[in-house]
Coordinates of C-alpha atoms and ligand atoms in Angstrom, one line a residue:
M10 CA 0.1 -0.4 0.0
I11 CA 1.5 3.3 -0.8
Y12 CA 0.2 6.5 1.4
Y13 CA 0.3 10.1 0.7
G14 CA 3.5 10.7 3.1
K15 CA 6.0 8.8 5.2
Q16 CA 9.3 10.1 7.2
S17 CA 12.8 9.2 6.0
I18 CA 15.2 7.8 8.6
D19 CA 19.3 7.1 7.9
D20 CA 21.7 5.9 9.9
S21 CA 23.3 9.7 10.6
D22 CA 19.5 10.3 12.4
V23 CA 20.1 7.0 14.3
R24 CA 23.7 8.2 15.0
A25 CA 22.3 11.2 16.5
V26 CA 19.8 10.0 18.2
E27 CA 22.2 7.6 20.1
E28 CA 24.4 10.5 20.9
V29 CA 21.9 12.0 22.8
L30 CA 21.0 9.1 24.8
R31 CA 24.3 8.2 26.1
S32 CA 24.9 11.8 27.0
D33 CA 23.8 13.9 30.1
F34 CA 20.9 15.3 28.8
L35 CA 18.1 14.6 27.6
T36 CA 16.0 17.4 27.7
Q37 CA 16.9 20.7 28.6
G38 CA 20.5 20.5 27.3
P39 CA 22.5 21.7 24.2
A40 CA 21.1 20.0 21.1
I41 CA 17.8 22.4 21.7
E42 CA 19.8 25.5 21.1
R43 CA 21.9 23.9 18.5
F44 CA 18.8 22.6 16.3
E45 CA 17.5 26.2 16.9
R46 CA 20.1 28.4 15.8
R47 CA 20.4 25.4 12.8
V48 CA 16.9 26.5 11.7
A49 CA 17.3 29.9 12.2
E50 CA 20.4 30.4 10.4
Y51 CA 18.8 28.8 7.6
C52 CA 15.7 30.3 7.1
G53 CA 17.4 33.9 7.8
A54 CA 15.3 34.6 11.0
R55 CA 17.0 36.2 14.3
Y56 CA 15.5 33.6 16.5
A57 CA 13.8 30.5 17.3
V58 CA 12.2 28.6 19.8
A59 CA 11.7 24.6 19.6
V60 CA 8.5 23.3 21.3
T61 CA 6.7 19.9 22.0
N62 CA 5.0 20.5 18.7
A63 CA 3.1 23.0 15.5
T64 CA -0.2 23.3 17.8
S65 CA 1.3 24.2 20.9
A66 CA 3.7 26.9 19.0
L67 CA 0.4 28.2 17.4
H68 CA -0.8 28.4 21.0
I69 CA 2.0 29.9 22.4
G70 CA 2.2 32.2 19.2
C71 CA -1.0 33.4 20.0
L72 CA -0.5 34.5 23.5
A73 CA 2.8 36.4 22.8
L74 CA 1.2 38.6 20.4
G75 CA -1.5 39.2 23.3
L76 CA -4.4 37.7 21.5
T77 CA -7.2 37.3 24.7
E78 CA -10.8 37.0 25.5
G79 CA -12.8 39.4 22.7
D80 CA -10.1 39.3 20.1
L81 CA -10.2 38.1 16.8
L82 CA -8.1 35.4 14.9
W83 CA -8.6 34.9 11.0
T84 CA -7.2 32.1 9.4
S85 CA -8.0 30.3 6.0
P86 CA -10.7 27.4 6.0
I87 CA -8.3 24.9 4.1
T88 CA -6.1 24.1 7.0
F89 CA -5.7 21.8 9.6
V90 CA -7.7 22.4 12.4
A91 CA -5.0 23.6 14.8
S92 CA -4.4 26.7 12.8
A93 CA -8.0 27.9 14.0
N94 CA -7.9 26.3 17.5
C95 CA -5.1 28.4 18.4
A96 CA -7.4 31.2 18.9
R97 CA -10.0 29.3 20.8
Y98 CA -7.1 28.4 23.8
C99 CA -6.8 32.1 24.4
G100 CA -10.4 32.6 24.5
A101 CA -10.5 34.7 21.2
D102 CA -12.9 34.1 18.2
V103 CA -12.2 32.6 14.5
G104 CA -13.2 34.6 11.6
F105 CA -12.1 32.3 8.1
V106 CA -11.0 34.3 4.9
D107 CA -12.1 32.0 1.9
I108 CA -9.4 30.9 -0.5
D109 CA -7.8 31.8 -3.9
D110 CA -9.2 29.3 -6.6
Q111 CA -5.4 28.9 -8.1
T112 CA -3.1 28.3 -5.1
Y113 CA -5.8 27.2 -2.4
N114 CA -3.6 29.6 -0.3
M115 CA -6.0 32.1 1.9
S116 CA -7.3 34.8 -1.1
V117 CA -5.4 38.3 -0.3
D118 CA -8.3 40.5 -2.2
A119 CA -10.8 38.1 -0.1
L120 CA -8.7 39.5 2.9
E121 CA -8.5 43.3 1.9
Q122 CA -12.3 43.1 0.8
K123 CA -13.1 41.4 4.4
L124 CA -11.1 43.9 6.1
R125 CA -12.9 47.0 4.0
S126 CA -16.2 45.3 4.9
T127 CA -16.0 45.2 8.8
D128 CA -16.0 47.3 12.0
R129 CA -13.9 44.6 13.8
V130 CA -10.4 43.8 12.6
P131 CA -8.3 40.8 14.0
K132 CA -5.7 41.2 16.1
V133 CA -3.8 38.7 14.4
V134 CA -4.2 36.7 11.0
V135 CA -2.8 33.2 10.4
P136 CA -2.0 32.4 6.7
V137 CA -1.3 29.0 6.1
H138 CA 1.3 28.0 3.5
L139 CA -0.9 25.4 1.6
A140 CA 0.7 22.0 0.0
G141 CA 4.6 24.0 1.3
Q142 CA 3.6 27.1 -1.2
S143 CA 4.0 30.2 0.7
C144 CA 1.1 32.8 0.3
D145 CA 1.6 36.2 -0.9
M146 CA 3.6 37.5 2.1
E147 CA 4.3 40.8 0.9
R148 CA 0.4 41.8 0.1
I149 CA -0.4 40.3 3.4
H150 CA 2.5 42.5 5.5
D151 CA 0.6 45.8 3.6
L152 CA -2.6 44.7 4.8
A153 CA -1.5 44.5 8.4
K154 CA 0.6 47.7 8.2
R155 CA -2.5 49.4 7.2
Y156 CA -5.0 47.5 9.2
G157 CA -2.9 47.1 12.2
F158 CA -2.8 43.2 12.7
A159 CA 0.1 41.0 13.5
V160 CA 1.0 38.3 10.8
M161 CA 1.8 34.4 12.1
E162 CA 2.8 32.0 9.3
D163 CA 1.7 28.6 9.4
A164 CA 4.1 27.0 7.7
S165 CA 4.0 23.9 9.0
H166 CA 4.0 22.4 5.1
A167 CA 6.5 25.1 4.1
V168 CA 10.1 24.0 5.8
G169 CA 12.6 24.5 2.7
A170 CA 10.5 26.3 0.8
D171 CA 11.3 29.8 -1.0
Y172 CA 9.4 32.9 -1.4
K173 CA 11.0 35.8 -3.2
G174 CA 14.6 35.3 -2.7
G175 CA 14.1 34.2 0.9
K176 CA 13.4 31.2 2.5
V177 CA 9.8 30.6 4.1
G178 CA 10.7 31.1 8.0
S179 CA 12.5 34.1 7.6
C180 CA 9.9 36.3 9.2
R181 CA 10.3 39.3 6.5
Y182 CA 6.7 39.8 5.9
S183 CA 5.6 38.6 9.6
D184 CA 5.9 38.6 13.2
L185 CA 6.1 34.4 13.8
T186 CA 6.3 31.7 11.7
V187 CA 5.6 28.3 12.9
F188 CA 6.5 24.8 12.0
S189 CA 6.1 21.4 11.9
F190 CA 8.1 18.6 12.7
H191 CA 5.2 15.6 12.2
P192 CA 6.7 12.7 10.5
V193 CA 4.4 13.3 7.7
K194 CA 5.9 16.8 6.9
I195 CA 9.3 17.8 5.3
I196 CA 11.9 16.8 8.4
T197 CA 10.6 15.1 11.6
T198 CA 11.8 14.9 15.3
G199 CA 8.9 12.7 15.6
E200 CA 6.5 14.9 17.3
G201 CA 7.8 18.5 17.5
G202 CA 7.3 22.4 16.2
M203 CA 9.4 25.6 16.4
L204 CA 8.6 29.3 16.2
L205 CA 10.8 31.7 14.5
T206 CA 10.8 35.6 14.8
N207 CA 13.3 38.6 14.8
D208 CA 11.3 40.3 17.6
A209 CA 13.4 40.1 20.7
E210 CA 10.4 41.1 22.8
L211 CA 8.8 38.3 21.7
Y212 CA 11.3 35.5 21.5
E213 CA 11.4 36.3 25.2
K214 CA 8.0 35.8 26.0
L215 CA 7.8 32.5 24.1
R216 CA 10.5 31.1 25.9
L217 CA 8.4 32.0 29.2
Y218 CA 5.2 30.3 27.8
R219 CA 7.5 27.4 26.2
S220 CA 8.6 26.5 30.4
H221 CA 5.8 27.4 32.9
G222 CA 5.9 31.3 32.9
I223 CA 8.8 30.6 34.6
T224 CA 12.5 33.1 34.7
R225 CA 16.0 32.5 35.9
D226 CA 17.0 36.2 34.2
P227 CA 17.5 38.8 36.6
K228 CA 16.2 41.7 34.5
L229 CA 12.4 39.8 34.4
M230 CA 12.3 39.5 38.2
T231 CA 10.1 41.3 40.2
H232 CA 13.4 41.9 42.9
A233 CA 16.8 40.4 43.6
A234 CA 17.3 36.9 43.5
D235 CA 17.4 35.7 47.4
G236 CA 20.2 33.0 46.3
P237 CA 21.3 30.6 43.5
W238 CA 18.6 28.7 43.4
Y239 CA 16.1 31.6 42.7
Y240 CA 13.7 31.7 40.0
Q241 CA 10.5 33.0 39.4
Q242 CA 7.5 32.6 38.3
I243 CA 6.1 35.4 36.4
D244 CA 3.2 34.6 34.0
L245 CA 1.4 31.8 33.5
G246 CA 2.5 29.1 31.0
F247 CA 3.0 25.4 30.2
N248 CA 5.4 22.5 29.5
Y249 CA 6.0 22.9 26.0
R250 CA 9.7 21.9 25.8
M251 CA 11.3 19.7 23.0
T252 CA 13.7 17.3 24.6
D253 CA 17.3 17.2 23.2
I254 CA 16.2 13.6 21.4
Q255 CA 14.3 15.4 19.4
A256 CA 16.1 18.0 18.8
A257 CA 19.4 16.0 18.0
L258 CA 17.4 14.1 15.6
G259 CA 15.9 17.5 14.1
C260 CA 19.6 18.9 13.7
S261 CA 20.8 15.4 11.4
Q262 CA 17.3 16.0 9.5
M263 CA 18.0 19.2 8.9
E264 CA 21.8 17.9 7.2
R265 CA 19.6 16.4 4.8
L266 CA 16.6 18.7 4.2
D267 CA 17.6 20.4 1.0
E268 CA 18.2 16.6 -0.7
F269 CA 14.6 16.1 0.5
V270 CA 13.3 18.8 -0.6
A271 CA 15.3 18.8 -4.0
R272 CA 13.4 15.1 -4.5
R273 CA 9.7 16.4 -3.6
R274 CA 10.6 19.0 -6.5
Y275 CA 11.5 16.3 -8.7
L276 CA 8.6 14.3 -8.0
A277 CA 6.5 17.4 -8.1
A278 CA 7.6 17.8 -11.6
R279 CA 7.3 14.5 -12.9
Y280 CA 3.4 14.4 -11.8
D281 CA 2.8 17.4 -13.7
E282 CA 4.2 15.6 -16.7
L283 CA 2.9 12.5 -16.2
L284 CA -1.0 13.3 -15.3
K285 CA -0.9 16.0 -18.1
D286 CA -3.4 14.2 -20.3
L287 CA -6.3 13.4 -17.0
P288 CA -9.5 15.3 -16.4
L289 CA -7.2 16.9 -13.5
R290 CA -6.2 20.1 -12.5
T291 CA -2.5 19.9 -11.4
P292 CA -0.9 22.6 -9.2
Y293 CA -0.6 26.3 -10.2
Q294 CA 2.7 27.9 -8.9
S295 CA 3.4 31.4 -8.5
A296 CA 6.4 32.9 -9.9
D297 CA 7.3 34.3 -6.4
T298 CA 7.4 30.9 -4.8
D299 CA 9.3 27.8 -4.9
S300 CA 7.2 25.0 -2.7
S301 CA 8.7 22.5 -0.7
W302 CA 5.7 20.2 -1.8
H303 CA 4.5 18.6 1.3
L304 CA 1.9 17.5 -0.8
Y305 CA 0.3 17.3 -4.3
V306 CA -3.1 18.4 -4.6
V307 CA -5.2 18.1 -7.5
R308 CA -8.7 18.8 -8.6
M309 CA -11.2 17.1 -10.3
D310 CA -13.1 17.6 -13.8
R311 CA -16.2 16.7 -12.2
D312 CA -17.9 16.7 -15.9
R313 CA -15.3 14.8 -17.1
I314 CA -15.5 12.1 -14.1
G315 CA -18.6 9.7 -14.4
K316 CA -17.6 8.9 -10.4
S317 CA -18.0 10.6 -7.2
K318 CA -14.8 11.1 -5.1
A319 CA -15.6 8.4 -2.5
Q320 CA -15.6 5.9 -4.8
I321 CA -12.2 6.9 -6.5
F322 CA -11.0 6.6 -3.0
D323 CA -12.5 3.3 -2.4
E324 CA -11.3 2.1 -6.4
M325 CA -7.5 3.7 -5.3
R326 CA -7.1 1.9 -2.1
A327 CA -8.5 -1.4 -3.8
R328 CA -5.6 -1.1 -6.0
G329 CA -3.3 -0.3 -3.4
V330 CA -3.2 3.5 -3.4
T331 CA -4.3 5.6 -0.5
L332 CA -5.1 9.2 -1.4
N333 CA -5.8 11.4 0.8
L334 CA -7.8 14.9 1.2
H335 CA -6.2 18.1 3.0
Y336 CA -8.4 19.3 4.3
I337 CA -12.4 19.3 5.2
P338 CA -13.3 23.3 5.5
V339 CA -12.4 23.9 9.2
H340 CA -15.3 26.3 8.8
T341 CA -18.0 23.6 8.7
Q342 CA -16.7 21.4 11.6
P343 CA -19.3 20.3 13.8
Y344 CA -17.4 22.7 16.8
Y345 CA -17.3 25.6 14.5
E346 CA -20.9 25.3 13.4
R347 CA -21.9 25.4 16.9
L348 CA -19.9 28.4 17.8
G349 CA -22.1 30.1 14.6
H350 CA -20.0 29.5 11.4
R351 CA -22.1 27.9 8.1
A352 CA -20.4 26.5 4.9
E353 CA -21.6 29.4 2.4
E354 CA -19.1 31.6 4.4
C355 CA -16.3 30.3 1.8
P356 CA -17.3 29.4 -1.4
S357 CA -14.2 28.8 -3.0
A358 CA -13.3 26.5 -0.1
M359 CA -16.2 24.3 -0.6
G360 CA -15.7 24.2 -4.2
Y361 CA -12.0 22.9 -3.5
Y362 CA -13.5 20.3 -0.9
A363 CA -15.7 19.0 -3.5
E364 CA -13.2 18.5 -6.5
A365 CA -9.6 18.2 -4.6
F366 CA -7.4 15.5 -3.3
T367 CA -3.9 14.5 -2.7
L368 CA -1.8 12.1 -4.1
P369 CA 1.1 10.4 -2.4
L370 CA 4.5 12.2 -2.5
Y371 CA 7.8 11.4 -0.4
Y372 CA 10.9 11.9 -0.2
R373 CA 11.3 8.1 -0.3
L374 CA 8.5 7.4 -3.1
T375 CA 10.3 6.0 -6.1
D376 CA 10.1 6.6 -9.6
D377 CA 8.3 3.2 -10.2
Q378 CA 5.8 4.1 -7.2
Q379 CA 4.8 7.1 -8.8
D380 CA 4.2 5.5 -12.2
F381 CA 2.3 2.7 -10.3
V382 CA -0.1 5.5 -8.8
V383 CA -0.6 7.2 -12.1
E384 CA -1.2 4.2 -14.0
N385 CA -3.8 3.0 -11.4
L386 CA -5.2 6.5 -11.4
K387 CA -5.8 6.6 -14.9
A388 CA -7.5 3.1 -14.9
V389 CA -9.9 4.5 -12.5
L390 CA -10.4 7.7 -13.6
T391 CA -10.5 6.7 -17.5
Ligands
PLP422 C1 0.2 19.5 10.9 C2 0.1 21.0 11.1 C3 -0.1 21.3 12.2 C4 -0.2 21.1 13.2 O1 1.3 20.3 13.5 P1 1.6 19.3 14.7 O2 2.7 19.4 15.0 O3 1.2 18.0 14.4 O4 0.7 19.8 16.2 C5 -0.8 22.6 11.9 N1 -1.2 22.7 11.1 C6 -0.9 22.5 9.7 C7 -1.1 23.6 8.4 C8 -0.7 20.9 9.6 O5 -0.3 20.7 8.7

């Protein structure tokens, strides 16, 4: 059975983890800072904070940006639920900005329209770089300055991706960027996530929220230390710390990141070519971006295919290929419907949901396996 995503762990990864296991620190040791520096340098950002996963990263990102009860966060409906849930953890409300019909990212035209027609401007906007293709961050940044909201990029899919001559994660057009290191993503630490920023104040807050709100920094304490044992809890934080075991794996995976992305780009270009004559729309790439290709999403031409999407999934599975769908529009989840959201809010997202599905794409997918996927898709669709 061929699935949509899979990690690649080699001997260098195993050795890196083994080294930490035999060292003095399994957590709160030197591997964390090494991993943070490595990712920050790679992306061209000043600061990085490693955490337990992207969900906790989004949570403390919202807290650091000051999101609280009565505030509003906007995101895309075509994302994993975590991009929206982070606002709810802080007691804030969620709004959804419809997607662009070409890139399937948050439509910046829709964002501008929504900003123009609302009397309630969001405190935070979370653009999601779907499948690994960056959103139009420069335009979103311009709107952020004009309307006064903060921007946190959910770049869970986009480690290693490029935008306008820089790396996603540089935070050139945002306050914060979030990465996920779940095994299906571009690089993995088992579970894991990271926040990047160029803002020293946000960086300090993130470090506090990651670890109980506790500090040993005399500058942050309310009075001089009682003694060498002393620390203070100056805010309410969590234990969202990544272990050194995970960070060592992350460092080792970073050495392989460019190779991972190059292979994904090769396979995506190969899909483009192999699928040309099928009743499918292959992914659109904007000239400003170079995707990391976490996902390869196609849209079926329903007028030319006499089968339902469920039928296609079932037939492909019987032939040994598991298709996937990224994502069910978040605003139609029962939890968000209970909060008053309706499918009609985002018609483009609903159109996407009716037609889109994800083909297998990962570093270790061989050309032969990819041919197998395409042959079977041909047989099922035509
Ligand atoms: C995977 C993912 C997350 C959550 O990542 P975890 O590390 O599993 O918490 C959030 N947003 C998007 C867009 C994702 O794909």
